[in-house]
Amino acid sequence: MNTREMFKRAIAGGYAIPAFNFNTMEQMQAIVMAAVETKSPVIMQVSKGARNYANATILRYMAEGAVAYAKELGCEHPEIVLHLDHGDSFELCKDCIDMGFSSVMIDGSSLPYEENIALAKKVVDYAHQFDVTVEAELGVLAGVEDEVSSAESHYTKPEEVIDFSTRTGCDSLAISIGTSHGAHKFTPEQCTLVNGVLVPPPLAFDILHEIEKKLPGFPIVLHGSSSVPMDEVNTINQFGGHLEAAIGIPEEQLREASKSAVCKINIDSDSRLAMTAAIRKHLAEHPGDFDPRQYLKPARENMKKMYIHKIVNVLGSNGKLAQ
Ligand code: 13P
């Protein structure tokens, strides 16, 4: 399904839909198990990097398998969107639409304003013929997301959002209010030390509220919303990893954002951390194991636990299936 009805209900209900990235079968299984167990709608998203890694055709059929799997797990009417994350060209978006994706993102945020509009409109005009919904982006997030990277962030300018959404016809808008991609969202210097914990600067809720006022009821998307849980980072470092100064977005802030017009929250790095922590721990504790199932099973379990936590305790999308 596309995101249209899902987002309408999420805004009205004051919760957000989880958008989890996947590259592997174990991530896909964990996402589906978590969504079914919590009765949550879910967006399964793949980036250009995921398509390069896993093969576009395989991912597309994995998503179809995800729907069948959700039904097999007892969910009669699963709500699963297959979404392209950070499409960087019309051709890539078209390819995904032609392959059966129900939603795509065209990310022209690094382009000059008028070019961003022209590109997004071209994708919208094509996508809407097939009832595929389109996410566009205004403002730039810092950080590295597969092949998309930017050293600096530029907050979304609220004065541009009406013109942008009207002229592009996009269905949702990704904004920049202080989140960023990856597991190193802030330097320690940008944070304040509170009781021995580094607390990052708060998200720009004033900008979010201004945007909401200008576009009442319009679906807003937050990228870069991993919270980078310290227990996973510590496990990785305890068992041979080396992750320094990994800092994410505090979950209370994401909980607050979920209650607003923010109706899609993107989480990728937390899944990577959960998977890596479980694999490192397993291999360190069982040095004789060499069957991938032995370490991928706890990795899948750990990711599922993390997804359930996000759905229930952060985004509030549990129990929100239409039927
Ligand atoms: P994180 O790196 O914070 O998980 O963000 C992922 C994302 O925004 C994917 O588009």
PDB file of C-alpha atoms and ligand atoms in Angstrom, residues 21 45 85-86 141 144-145 180-183 185 222-226 266-270, ligand 1:
ATOM      1  CA  ASN A  21      15.728   0.398   6.283  1.00  0.00           C
ATOM      2  CA  GLN A  45      12.606   1.233   2.938  1.00  0.00           C
ATOM      3  CA  ASP A  85      14.816   5.993   0.556  1.00  0.00           C
ATOM      4  CA  HIS A  86      16.832   8.919  -0.868  1.00  0.00           C
ATOM      5  CA  LEU A 141      20.735  17.004   6.906  1.00  0.00           C
ATOM      6  CA  VAL A 144      26.458  10.048   5.796  1.00  0.00           C
ATOM      7  CA  GLU A 145      23.620   7.928   4.435  1.00  0.00           C
ATOM      8  CA  SER A 180      21.356  13.786  10.900  1.00  0.00           C
ATOM      9  CA  HIS A 181      22.297  10.462   9.391  1.00  0.00           C
ATOM     10  CA  GLY A 182      24.611   7.896  10.966  1.00  0.00           C
ATOM     11  CA  ALA A 183      25.796   6.956  14.447  1.00  0.00           C
ATOM     12  CA  LYS A 185      25.212  12.847  14.898  1.00  0.00           C
ATOM     13  CA  LEU A 222      12.099  13.029  10.005  1.00  0.00           C
ATOM     14  CA  HIS A 223      15.219  11.371   8.670  1.00  0.00           C
ATOM     15  CA  GLY A 224      18.269  10.594  10.764  1.00  0.00           C
ATOM     16  CA  SER A 225      16.283   9.556  13.815  1.00  0.00           C
ATOM     17  CA  SER A 226      18.333   6.783  15.348  1.00  0.00           C
ATOM     18  CA  ASN A 266      13.433   6.986   9.637  1.00  0.00           C
ATOM     19  CA  ILE A 267      15.617   4.579  11.588  1.00  0.00           C
ATOM     20  CA  ASP A 268      18.539   2.702  10.073  1.00  0.00           C
ATOM     21  CA  SER A 269      21.667   3.073  12.226  1.00  0.00           C
ATOM     22  CA  ASP A 270      19.994   1.620  15.348  1.00  0.00           C
TER      23      ASP A 270
HETATM   24  P1  13P B   1      19.754   7.071  10.983  1.00  0.00           P
HETATM   25  O1  13P B   1      21.139   6.997  10.461  1.00  0.00           O
HETATM   26  O2  13P B   1      19.631   8.046  12.121  1.00  0.00           O
HETATM   27  O3  13P B   1      19.220   5.731  11.348  1.00  0.00           O
HETATM   28  O4  13P B   1      18.825   7.660   9.835  1.00  0.00           O
HETATM   29  C1  13P B   1      18.354   6.823   8.800  1.00  0.00           C
HETATM   30  C2  13P B   1      17.638   7.570   7.732  1.00  0.00           C
HETATM   31  O5  13P B   1      17.256   8.708   7.861  1.00  0.00           O
HETATM   32  C3  13P B   1      17.394   6.859   6.474  1.00  0.00           C
HETATM   33  O6  13P B   1      16.912   7.711   5.494  1.00  0.00           O
END
